[in-house]
CSV table of C-alpha atoms in Angstrom, one decimal:
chain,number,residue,atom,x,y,z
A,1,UNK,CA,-33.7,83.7,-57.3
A,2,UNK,CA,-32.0,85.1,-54.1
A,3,UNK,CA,-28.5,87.2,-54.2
A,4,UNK,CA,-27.2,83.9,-52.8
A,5,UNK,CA,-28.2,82.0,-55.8
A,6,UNK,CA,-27.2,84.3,-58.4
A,7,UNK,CA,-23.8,84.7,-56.6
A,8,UNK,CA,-23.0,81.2,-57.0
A,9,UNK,CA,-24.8,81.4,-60.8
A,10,UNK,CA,-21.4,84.0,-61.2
A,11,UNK,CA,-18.6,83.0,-59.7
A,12,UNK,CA,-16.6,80.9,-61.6
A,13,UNK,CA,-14.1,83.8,-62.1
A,14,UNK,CA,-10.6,82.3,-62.4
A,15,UNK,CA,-9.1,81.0,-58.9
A,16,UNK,CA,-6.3,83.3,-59.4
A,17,UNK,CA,-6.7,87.3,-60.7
A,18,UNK,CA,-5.7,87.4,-63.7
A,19,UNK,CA,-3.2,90.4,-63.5
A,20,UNK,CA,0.2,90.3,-62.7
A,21,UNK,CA,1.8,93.2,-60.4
A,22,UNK,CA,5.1,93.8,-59.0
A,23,UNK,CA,6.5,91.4,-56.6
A,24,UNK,CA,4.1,88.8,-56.8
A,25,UNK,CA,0.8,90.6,-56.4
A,26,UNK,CA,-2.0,89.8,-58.4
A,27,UNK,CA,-5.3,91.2,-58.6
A,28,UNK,CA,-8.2,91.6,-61.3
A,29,UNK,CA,-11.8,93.0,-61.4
A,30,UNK,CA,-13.9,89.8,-61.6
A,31,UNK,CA,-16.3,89.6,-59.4
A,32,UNK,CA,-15.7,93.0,-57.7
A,33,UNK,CA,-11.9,94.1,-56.9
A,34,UNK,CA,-9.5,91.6,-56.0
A,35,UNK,CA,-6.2,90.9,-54.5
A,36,UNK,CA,-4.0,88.0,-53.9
A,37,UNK,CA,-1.2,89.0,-51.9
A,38,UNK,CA,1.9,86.5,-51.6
A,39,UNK,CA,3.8,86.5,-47.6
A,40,UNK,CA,4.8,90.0,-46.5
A,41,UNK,CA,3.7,93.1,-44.6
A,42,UNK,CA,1.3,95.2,-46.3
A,43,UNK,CA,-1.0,98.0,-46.3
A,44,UNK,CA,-4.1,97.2,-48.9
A,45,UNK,CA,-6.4,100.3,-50.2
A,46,UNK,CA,-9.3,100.1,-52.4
A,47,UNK,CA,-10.5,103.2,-53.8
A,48,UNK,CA,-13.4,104.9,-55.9
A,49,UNK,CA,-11.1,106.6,-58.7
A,50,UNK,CA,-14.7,108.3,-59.7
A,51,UNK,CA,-15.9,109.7,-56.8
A,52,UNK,CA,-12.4,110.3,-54.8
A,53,UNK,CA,-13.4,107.9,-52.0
A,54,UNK,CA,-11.7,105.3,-49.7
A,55,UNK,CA,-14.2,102.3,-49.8
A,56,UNK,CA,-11.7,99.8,-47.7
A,57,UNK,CA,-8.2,99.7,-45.9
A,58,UNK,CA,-6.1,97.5,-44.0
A,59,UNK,CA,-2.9,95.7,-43.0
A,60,UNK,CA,-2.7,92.1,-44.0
A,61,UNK,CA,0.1,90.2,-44.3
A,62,UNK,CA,-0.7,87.5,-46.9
A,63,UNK,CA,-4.4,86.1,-49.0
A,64,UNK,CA,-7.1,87.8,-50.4
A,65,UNK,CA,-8.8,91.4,-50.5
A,66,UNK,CA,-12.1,91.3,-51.6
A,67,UNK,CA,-14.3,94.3,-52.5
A,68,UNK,CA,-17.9,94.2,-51.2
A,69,UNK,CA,-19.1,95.6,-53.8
A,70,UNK,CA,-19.4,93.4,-57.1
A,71,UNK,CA,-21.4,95.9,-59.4
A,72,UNK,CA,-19.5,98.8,-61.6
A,73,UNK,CA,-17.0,101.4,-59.9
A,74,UNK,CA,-13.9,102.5,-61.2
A,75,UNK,CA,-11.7,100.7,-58.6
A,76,UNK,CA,-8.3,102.1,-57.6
A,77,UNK,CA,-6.4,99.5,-55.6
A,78,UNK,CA,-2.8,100.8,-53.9
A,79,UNK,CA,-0.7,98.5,-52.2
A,80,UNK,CA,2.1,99.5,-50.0
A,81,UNK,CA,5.2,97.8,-48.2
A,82,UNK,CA,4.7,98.5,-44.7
A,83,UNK,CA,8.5,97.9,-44.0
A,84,UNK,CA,9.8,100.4,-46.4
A,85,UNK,CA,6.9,102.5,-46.7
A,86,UNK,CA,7.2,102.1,-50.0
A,87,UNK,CA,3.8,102.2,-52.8
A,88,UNK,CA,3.9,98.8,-54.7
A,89,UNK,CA,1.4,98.8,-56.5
A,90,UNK,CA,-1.3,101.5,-58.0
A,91,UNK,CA,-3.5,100.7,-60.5
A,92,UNK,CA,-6.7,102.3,-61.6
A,93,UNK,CA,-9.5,100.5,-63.6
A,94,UNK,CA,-9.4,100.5,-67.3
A,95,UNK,CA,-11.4,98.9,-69.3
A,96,UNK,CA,-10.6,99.9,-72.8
A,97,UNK,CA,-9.1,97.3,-75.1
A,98,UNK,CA,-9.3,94.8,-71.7
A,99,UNK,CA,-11.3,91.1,-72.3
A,100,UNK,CA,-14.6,91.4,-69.9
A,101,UNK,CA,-17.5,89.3,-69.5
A,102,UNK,CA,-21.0,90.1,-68.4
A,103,UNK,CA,-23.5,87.6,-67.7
A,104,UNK,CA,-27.5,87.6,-67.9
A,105,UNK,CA,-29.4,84.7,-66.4
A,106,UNK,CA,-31.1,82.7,-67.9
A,107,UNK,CA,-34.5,81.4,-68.3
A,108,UNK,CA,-36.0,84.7,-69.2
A,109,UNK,CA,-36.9,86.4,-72.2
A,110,UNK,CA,-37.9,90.4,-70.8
A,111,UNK,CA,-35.4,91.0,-68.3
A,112,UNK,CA,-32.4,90.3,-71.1
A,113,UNK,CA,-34.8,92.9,-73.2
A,114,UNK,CA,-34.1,95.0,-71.3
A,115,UNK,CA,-30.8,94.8,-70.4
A,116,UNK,CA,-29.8,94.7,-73.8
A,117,UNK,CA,-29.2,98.3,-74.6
A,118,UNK,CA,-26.9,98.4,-71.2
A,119,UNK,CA,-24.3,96.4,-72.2
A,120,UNK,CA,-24.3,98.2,-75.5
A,121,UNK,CA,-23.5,100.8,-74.0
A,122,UNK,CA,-21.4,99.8,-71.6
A,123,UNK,CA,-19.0,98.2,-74.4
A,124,UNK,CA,-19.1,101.5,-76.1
A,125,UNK,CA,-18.4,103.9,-73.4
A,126,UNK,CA,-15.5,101.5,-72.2
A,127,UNK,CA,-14.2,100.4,-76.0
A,128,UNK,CA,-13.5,96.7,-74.3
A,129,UNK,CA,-13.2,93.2,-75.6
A,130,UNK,CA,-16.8,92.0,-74.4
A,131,UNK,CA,-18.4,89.3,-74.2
A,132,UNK,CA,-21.6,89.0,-73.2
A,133,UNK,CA,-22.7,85.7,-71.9
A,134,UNK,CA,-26.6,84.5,-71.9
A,135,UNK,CA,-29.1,82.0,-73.1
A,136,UNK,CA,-29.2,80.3,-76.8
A,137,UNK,CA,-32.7,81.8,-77.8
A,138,UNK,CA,-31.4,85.1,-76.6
A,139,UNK,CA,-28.6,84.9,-78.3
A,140,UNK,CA,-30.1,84.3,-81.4
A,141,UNK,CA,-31.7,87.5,-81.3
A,142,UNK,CA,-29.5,89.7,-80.4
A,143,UNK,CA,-25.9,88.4,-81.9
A,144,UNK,CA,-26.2,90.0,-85.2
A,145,UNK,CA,-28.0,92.7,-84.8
A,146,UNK,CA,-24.8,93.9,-82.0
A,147,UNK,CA,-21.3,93.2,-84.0
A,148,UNK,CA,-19.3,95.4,-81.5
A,149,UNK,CA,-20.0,92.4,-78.8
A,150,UNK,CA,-18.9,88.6,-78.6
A,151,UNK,CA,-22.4,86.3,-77.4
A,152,UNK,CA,-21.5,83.3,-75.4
A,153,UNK,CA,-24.4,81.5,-75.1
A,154,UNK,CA,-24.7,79.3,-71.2
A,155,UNK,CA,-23.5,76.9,-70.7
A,156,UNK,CA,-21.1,77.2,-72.8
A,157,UNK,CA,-17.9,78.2,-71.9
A,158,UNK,CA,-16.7,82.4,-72.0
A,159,UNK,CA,-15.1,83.7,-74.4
A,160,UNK,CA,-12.5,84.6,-71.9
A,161,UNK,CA,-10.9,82.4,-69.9
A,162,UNK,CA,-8.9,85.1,-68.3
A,163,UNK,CA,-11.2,88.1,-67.7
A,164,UNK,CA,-10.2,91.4,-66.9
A,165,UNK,CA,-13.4,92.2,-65.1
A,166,UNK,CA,-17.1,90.6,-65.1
A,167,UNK,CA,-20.6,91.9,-63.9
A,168,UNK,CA,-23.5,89.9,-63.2
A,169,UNK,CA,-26.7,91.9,-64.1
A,170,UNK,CA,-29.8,90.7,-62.3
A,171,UNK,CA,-32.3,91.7,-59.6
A,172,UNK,CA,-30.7,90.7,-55.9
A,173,UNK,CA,-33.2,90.3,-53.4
A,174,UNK,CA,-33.8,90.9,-49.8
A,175,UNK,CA,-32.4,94.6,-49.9
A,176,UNK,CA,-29.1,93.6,-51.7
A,177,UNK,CA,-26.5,96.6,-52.3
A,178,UNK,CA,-23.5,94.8,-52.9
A,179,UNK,CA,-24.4,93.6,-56.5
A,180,UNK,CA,-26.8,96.2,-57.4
A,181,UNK,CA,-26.1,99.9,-56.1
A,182,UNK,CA,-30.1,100.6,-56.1
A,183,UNK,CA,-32.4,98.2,-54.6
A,184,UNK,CA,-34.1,97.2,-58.0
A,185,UNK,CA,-37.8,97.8,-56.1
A,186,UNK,CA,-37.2,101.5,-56.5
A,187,UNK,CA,-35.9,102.0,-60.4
A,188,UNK,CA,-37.3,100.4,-63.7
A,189,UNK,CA,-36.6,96.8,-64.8
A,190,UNK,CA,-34.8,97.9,-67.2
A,191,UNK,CA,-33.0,101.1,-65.5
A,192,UNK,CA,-31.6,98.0,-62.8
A,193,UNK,CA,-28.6,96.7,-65.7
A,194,UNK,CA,-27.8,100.8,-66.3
A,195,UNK,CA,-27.0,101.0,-62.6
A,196,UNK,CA,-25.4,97.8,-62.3
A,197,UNK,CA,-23.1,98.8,-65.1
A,198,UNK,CA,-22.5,102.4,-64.6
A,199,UNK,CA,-23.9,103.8,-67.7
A,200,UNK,CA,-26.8,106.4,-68.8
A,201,UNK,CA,-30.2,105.0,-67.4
A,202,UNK,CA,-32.6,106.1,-70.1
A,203,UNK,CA,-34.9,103.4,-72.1
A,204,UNK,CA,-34.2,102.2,-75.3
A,205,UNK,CA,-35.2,99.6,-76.9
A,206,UNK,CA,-32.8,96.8,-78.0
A,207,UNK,CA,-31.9,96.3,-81.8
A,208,UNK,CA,-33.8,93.2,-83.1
A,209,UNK,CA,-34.1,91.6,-86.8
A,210,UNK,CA,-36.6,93.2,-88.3
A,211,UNK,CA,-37.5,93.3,-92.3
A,212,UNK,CA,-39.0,89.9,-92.5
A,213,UNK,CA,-41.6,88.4,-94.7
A,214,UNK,CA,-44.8,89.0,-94.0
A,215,UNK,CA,-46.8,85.6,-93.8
A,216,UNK,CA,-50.5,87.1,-92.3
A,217,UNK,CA,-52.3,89.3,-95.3
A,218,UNK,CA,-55.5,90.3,-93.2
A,219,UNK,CA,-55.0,92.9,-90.2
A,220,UNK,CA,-54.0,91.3,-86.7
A,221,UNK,CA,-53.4,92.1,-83.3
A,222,UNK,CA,-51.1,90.0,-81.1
A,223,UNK,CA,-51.7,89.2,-77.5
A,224,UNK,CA,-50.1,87.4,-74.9
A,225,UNK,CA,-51.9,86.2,-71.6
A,226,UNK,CA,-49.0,84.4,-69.9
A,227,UNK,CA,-46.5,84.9,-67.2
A,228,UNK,CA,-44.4,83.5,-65.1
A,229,UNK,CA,-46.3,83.7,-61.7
A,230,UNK,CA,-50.1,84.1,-61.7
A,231,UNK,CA,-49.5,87.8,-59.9
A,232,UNK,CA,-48.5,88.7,-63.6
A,233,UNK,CA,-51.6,87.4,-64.9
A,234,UNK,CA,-55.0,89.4,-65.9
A,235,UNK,CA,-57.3,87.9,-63.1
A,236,UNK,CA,-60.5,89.1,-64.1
A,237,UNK,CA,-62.5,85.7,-65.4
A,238,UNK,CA,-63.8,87.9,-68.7
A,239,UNK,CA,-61.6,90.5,-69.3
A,240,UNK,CA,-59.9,88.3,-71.9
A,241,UNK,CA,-62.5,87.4,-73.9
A,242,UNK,CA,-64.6,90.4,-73.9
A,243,UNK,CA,-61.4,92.5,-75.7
A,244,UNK,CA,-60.8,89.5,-78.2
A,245,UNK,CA,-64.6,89.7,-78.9
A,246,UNK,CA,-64.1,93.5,-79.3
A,247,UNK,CA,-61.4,93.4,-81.4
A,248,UNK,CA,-62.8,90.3,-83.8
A,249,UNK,CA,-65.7,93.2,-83.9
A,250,UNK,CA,-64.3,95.3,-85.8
A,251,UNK,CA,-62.5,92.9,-88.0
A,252,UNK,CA,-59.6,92.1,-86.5
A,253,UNK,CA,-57.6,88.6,-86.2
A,254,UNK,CA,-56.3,88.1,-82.7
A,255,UNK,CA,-53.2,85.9,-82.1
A,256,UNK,CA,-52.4,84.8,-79.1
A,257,UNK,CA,-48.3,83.9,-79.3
A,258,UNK,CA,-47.7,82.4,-75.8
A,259,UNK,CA,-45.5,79.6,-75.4
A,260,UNK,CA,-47.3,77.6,-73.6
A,261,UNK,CA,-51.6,77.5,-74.8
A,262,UNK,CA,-52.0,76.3,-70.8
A,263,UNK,CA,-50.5,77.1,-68.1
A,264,UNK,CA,-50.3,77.0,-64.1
A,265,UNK,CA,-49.0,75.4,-60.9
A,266,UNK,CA,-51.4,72.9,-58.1
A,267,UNK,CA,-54.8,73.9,-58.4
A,268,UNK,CA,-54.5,77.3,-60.8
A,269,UNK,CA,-54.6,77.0,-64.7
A,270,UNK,CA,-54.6,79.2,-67.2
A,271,UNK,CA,-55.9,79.0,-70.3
A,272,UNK,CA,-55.8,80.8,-74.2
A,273,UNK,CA,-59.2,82.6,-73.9
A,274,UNK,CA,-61.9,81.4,-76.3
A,275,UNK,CA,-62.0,83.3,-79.2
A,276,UNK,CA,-58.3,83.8,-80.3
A,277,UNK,CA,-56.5,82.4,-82.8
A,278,UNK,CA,-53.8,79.6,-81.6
A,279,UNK,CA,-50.4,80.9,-82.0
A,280,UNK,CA,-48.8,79.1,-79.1
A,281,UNK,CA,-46.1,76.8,-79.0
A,282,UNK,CA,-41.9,76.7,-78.2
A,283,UNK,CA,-40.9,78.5,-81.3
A,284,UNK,CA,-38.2,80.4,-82.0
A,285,UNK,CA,-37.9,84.0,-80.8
A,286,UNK,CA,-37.3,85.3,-84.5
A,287,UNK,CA,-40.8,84.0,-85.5
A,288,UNK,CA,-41.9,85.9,-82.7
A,289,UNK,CA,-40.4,89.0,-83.8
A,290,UNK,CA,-41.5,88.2,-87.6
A,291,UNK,CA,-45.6,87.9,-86.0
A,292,UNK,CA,-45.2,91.0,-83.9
A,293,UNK,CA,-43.3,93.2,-86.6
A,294,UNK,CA,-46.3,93.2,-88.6
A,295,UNK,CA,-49.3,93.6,-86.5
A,296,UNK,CA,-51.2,96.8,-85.8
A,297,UNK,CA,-50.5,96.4,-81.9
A,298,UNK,CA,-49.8,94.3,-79.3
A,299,UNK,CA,-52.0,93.7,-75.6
A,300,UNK,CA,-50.8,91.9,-73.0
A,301,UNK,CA,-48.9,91.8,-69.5
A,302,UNK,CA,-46.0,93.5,-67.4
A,303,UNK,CA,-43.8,90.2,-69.1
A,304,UNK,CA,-41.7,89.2,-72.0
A,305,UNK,CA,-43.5,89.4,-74.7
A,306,UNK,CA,-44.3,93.0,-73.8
A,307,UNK,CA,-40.9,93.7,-74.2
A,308,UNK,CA,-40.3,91.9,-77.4
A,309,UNK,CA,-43.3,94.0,-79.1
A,310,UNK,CA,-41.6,97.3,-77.9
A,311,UNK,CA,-38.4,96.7,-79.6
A,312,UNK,CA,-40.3,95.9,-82.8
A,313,UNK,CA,-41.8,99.2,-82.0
A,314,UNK,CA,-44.9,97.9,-82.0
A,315,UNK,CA,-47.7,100.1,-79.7
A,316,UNK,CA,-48.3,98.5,-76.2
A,317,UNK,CA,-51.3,97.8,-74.4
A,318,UNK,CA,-49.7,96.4,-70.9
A,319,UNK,CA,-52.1,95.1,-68.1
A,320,UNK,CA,-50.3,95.2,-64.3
A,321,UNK,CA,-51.1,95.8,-61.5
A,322,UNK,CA,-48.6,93.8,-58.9
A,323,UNK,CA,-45.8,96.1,-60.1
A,324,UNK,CA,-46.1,100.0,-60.0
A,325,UNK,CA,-45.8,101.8,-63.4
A,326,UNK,CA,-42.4,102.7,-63.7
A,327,UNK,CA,-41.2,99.6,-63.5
A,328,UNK,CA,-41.7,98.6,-67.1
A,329,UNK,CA,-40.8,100.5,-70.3
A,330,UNK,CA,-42.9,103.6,-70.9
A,331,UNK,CA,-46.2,102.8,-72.5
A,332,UNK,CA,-49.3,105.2,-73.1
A,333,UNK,CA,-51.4,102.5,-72.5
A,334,UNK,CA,-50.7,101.1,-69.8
A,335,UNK,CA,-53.5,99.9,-67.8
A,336,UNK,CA,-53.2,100.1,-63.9
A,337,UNK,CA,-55.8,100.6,-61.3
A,338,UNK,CA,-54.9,102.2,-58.2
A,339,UNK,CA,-58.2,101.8,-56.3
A,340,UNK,CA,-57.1,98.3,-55.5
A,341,UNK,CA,-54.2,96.8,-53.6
A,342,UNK,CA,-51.3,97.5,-56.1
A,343,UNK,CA,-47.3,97.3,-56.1
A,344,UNK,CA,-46.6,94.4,-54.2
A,345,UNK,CA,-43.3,93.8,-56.1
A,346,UNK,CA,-41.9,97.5,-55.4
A,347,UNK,CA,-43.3,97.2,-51.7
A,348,UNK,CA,-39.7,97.5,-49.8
A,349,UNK,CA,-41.4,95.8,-46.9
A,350,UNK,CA,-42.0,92.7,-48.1
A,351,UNK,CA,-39.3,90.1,-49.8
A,352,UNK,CA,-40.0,88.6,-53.1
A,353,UNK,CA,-41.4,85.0,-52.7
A,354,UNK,CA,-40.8,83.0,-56.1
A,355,UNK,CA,-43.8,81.2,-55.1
A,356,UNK,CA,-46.6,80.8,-58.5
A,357,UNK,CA,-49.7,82.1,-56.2
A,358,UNK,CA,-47.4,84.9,-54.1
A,359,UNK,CA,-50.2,87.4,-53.6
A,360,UNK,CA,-48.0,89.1,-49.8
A,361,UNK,CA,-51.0,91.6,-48.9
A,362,UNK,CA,-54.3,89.3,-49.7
A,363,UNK,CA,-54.1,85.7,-50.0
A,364,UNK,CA,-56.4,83.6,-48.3
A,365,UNK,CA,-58.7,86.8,-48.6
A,366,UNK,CA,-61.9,87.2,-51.4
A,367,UNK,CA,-59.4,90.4,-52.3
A,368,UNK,CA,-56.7,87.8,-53.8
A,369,UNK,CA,-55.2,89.1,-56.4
A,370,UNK,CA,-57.4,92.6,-56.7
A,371,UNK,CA,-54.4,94.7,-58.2
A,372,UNK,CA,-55.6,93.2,-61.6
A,373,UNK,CA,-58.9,91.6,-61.6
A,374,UNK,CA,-60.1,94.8,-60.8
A,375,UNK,CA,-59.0,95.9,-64.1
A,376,UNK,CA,-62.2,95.4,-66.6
A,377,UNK,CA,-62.6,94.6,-70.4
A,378,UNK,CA,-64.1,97.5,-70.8
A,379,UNK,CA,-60.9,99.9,-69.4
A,380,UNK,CA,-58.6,97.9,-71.7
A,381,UNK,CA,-60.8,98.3,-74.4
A,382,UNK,CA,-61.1,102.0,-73.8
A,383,UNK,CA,-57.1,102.3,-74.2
A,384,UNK,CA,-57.7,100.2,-77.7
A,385,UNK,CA,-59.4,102.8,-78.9
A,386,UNK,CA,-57.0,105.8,-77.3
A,387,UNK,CA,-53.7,103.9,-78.6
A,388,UNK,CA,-55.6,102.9,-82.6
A,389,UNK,CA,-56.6,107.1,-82.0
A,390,UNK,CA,-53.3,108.6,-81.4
A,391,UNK,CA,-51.7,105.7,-84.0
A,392,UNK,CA,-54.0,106.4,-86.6
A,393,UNK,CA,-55.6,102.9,-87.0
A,394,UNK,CA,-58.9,103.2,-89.0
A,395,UNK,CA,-61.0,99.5,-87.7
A,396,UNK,CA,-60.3,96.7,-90.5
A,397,UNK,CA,-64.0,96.6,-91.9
A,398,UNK,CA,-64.5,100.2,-91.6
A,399,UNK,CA,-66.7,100.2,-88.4
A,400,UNK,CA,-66.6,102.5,-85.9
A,401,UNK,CA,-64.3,101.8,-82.8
């Protein structure tokens, strides 16, 4: 999705600001600052109450003052009456006790993961009305565990009709600083919604329902071999199946909980390796959670089901290699191979193509897609045996690992 597309994704802020001022003026903060000014003469300044800085000034007579900027800042907006000379209007952002809605796209189950925490603590830091607008199945798993926030689920319609102020978090392509103040290439997935909102950066992982019933009695791993664009996928041909054959080795069930057991676009398909046990299927996240809460850990790929392990504090074996290390949550385990073309997505040269076979560096080369089928079975099985090591994890029949 380009910044264009998630710009019209956002704005349906109200056609008129929401905030009355003297004399006609209105103005709000959805969508970046804004003012509606009626016939006059006036002089219009938008300022950064945080950092003491004038962003934007100007004479304008009647209509609209937009910020550029649509992500967090403290905005200060002064008006004055050019005739008299006279300061109409000064008001400084506050959010406390105010109605304001973020929104998360949809369609996506690791990037709201890890946005989560943010808007926590965005809610917190500002004591305002949120409410927090995403998809049903997100929703689901987070509304309960978060009472301090009000979950819209899209398309439904906000909480608020009348916002105070609303932020879209997302990643804006093509070098975009007007709706992210970092280009999200060069911070952490997760880091992006913390800069977006103006709140502490450091990972956490989201509160999710845990404490369910245990339905599997023997030992299991989970794994999960899908993504959404075959850059996120393991391509080594038997790196899959050699780990599952490891891991059934020592007497371990392996689950594989993708959604989908096939997967792929024109003349790529992807398959559940042999070997697993078929835990596919559209179910909902909760069940997810409820598999992963109880298993000993979890392999699998730079994508969402990654993310849903780590918040059920589950250890993390993640295979990547088209995105540079930082970009996910920490993991000890992580398995990246820098001998090989690498980092495509962090690369600030090239622009995101959401095209399933993007490969920018290699395509129509025999070094297609090197950054991870250069990765072996016998590298991720070597971080197995680290991560069950450090965690403790004696193999289920007693074997050796």
């Amino acid at each position: 999705m380009n910044s264009k597309g998630f710009n019209a994704y956002l704005i349906d802020a109200p056609d008129i600001p929401t905030q009355e001022g003297p004399r006609g003026i209105k103005y709000d903060f959805n969508d970046g600052a804004r003012v509606l000014l009626p016939k006059g003469h006036w002089y219009v300044q938008l300022e950064d109450a945080e950092y003491d800085n004038i962003l934007f000034g100007a004479n304008v007579d009647e209509g609209w003052v937009l910020s550029s900027k649509k992500y967090y800042i403290k905005h200060r907006i002064r008006v004055w009456d050019r005739d008299t000379d006279v300061e109409v209007l000064d008001h400084t952002m506050n959010l406390e006790g105010k109605p304001v809605l973020i929104k998360f796209p949809v369609g996506t189950i690791g990037d709201i993961v890890a946005w989560m925490t943010y808007a926590d603590r965005f809610q917190k830091k500002h004591n305002c009305l949120l409410n927090l607008s995403m998809s049903k199945r997100m929703c689901d798993v987070f509304k309960d565990q978060y009472p301090n926030i009000f979950f819209t689920s899209l398309p439904d319609t906000p909480l608020y009709e009348f916002p105070y102020a609303s932020y879209l978090v997302g990643l804006f392509f093509k070098g975009d600083t007007n709706y992210q103040p970092v280009d999200f290439r060069l911070v952490g997935l997760h880091e992006q919604a913390g800069y977006i909102l103006g709140v502490d950066t450091k990972e956490e992982p989201p509160k999710v329902k845990l404490g369910n019933p245990r339905t599997i009695v023997e030992r299991y791993v989970c794994i999960a071999c899908k993504g959404s664009a075959q850059n996120k996928y393991w391509n080594n041909g038997y790196g899959w199946e050699q780990v599952i054959d490891y891991l059934r080795s020592m007497g371990y069930r392996v689950l594989c909980i993708d959604k989908e057991r096939t997967e792929g676009k024109e003349f790529v398909w992807n398959r559940m390796p042999a070997g697993c046990e078929d835990f596919t299927g559209n179910k909902p996240l909760q069940e997810r959670i409820a598999l992963l809460e109880y298993c000993d850990f979890f392999v699998g790929l730079g994508s969402g089901l990654s993310w849903l392990a780590w918040c059920c504090h589950k250890p993390v074996v993640m295979i990547c290699g088209f995105a540079l290390p930082y970009t996910e949550f920490y993991t000890p385990y992580r398995v990246f191979n820098p001998q090989g073309c690498n980092g495509c997505w962090n690369d600030l040269s090239l622009n995101y193509k959401h095209n399933y076979c993007w490969c920018p560096r290699q395509q129509g080369t025999e070094r297609v897609f090197e950054c991870t089928r250069l990765i072996t079975g016998r590298k991720v099985i070597t971080e197995i045996k680290k991560l069950m090591k450090d965690n403790n994890l004696k193999a289920p029949n007693g074997g050796e690992l």
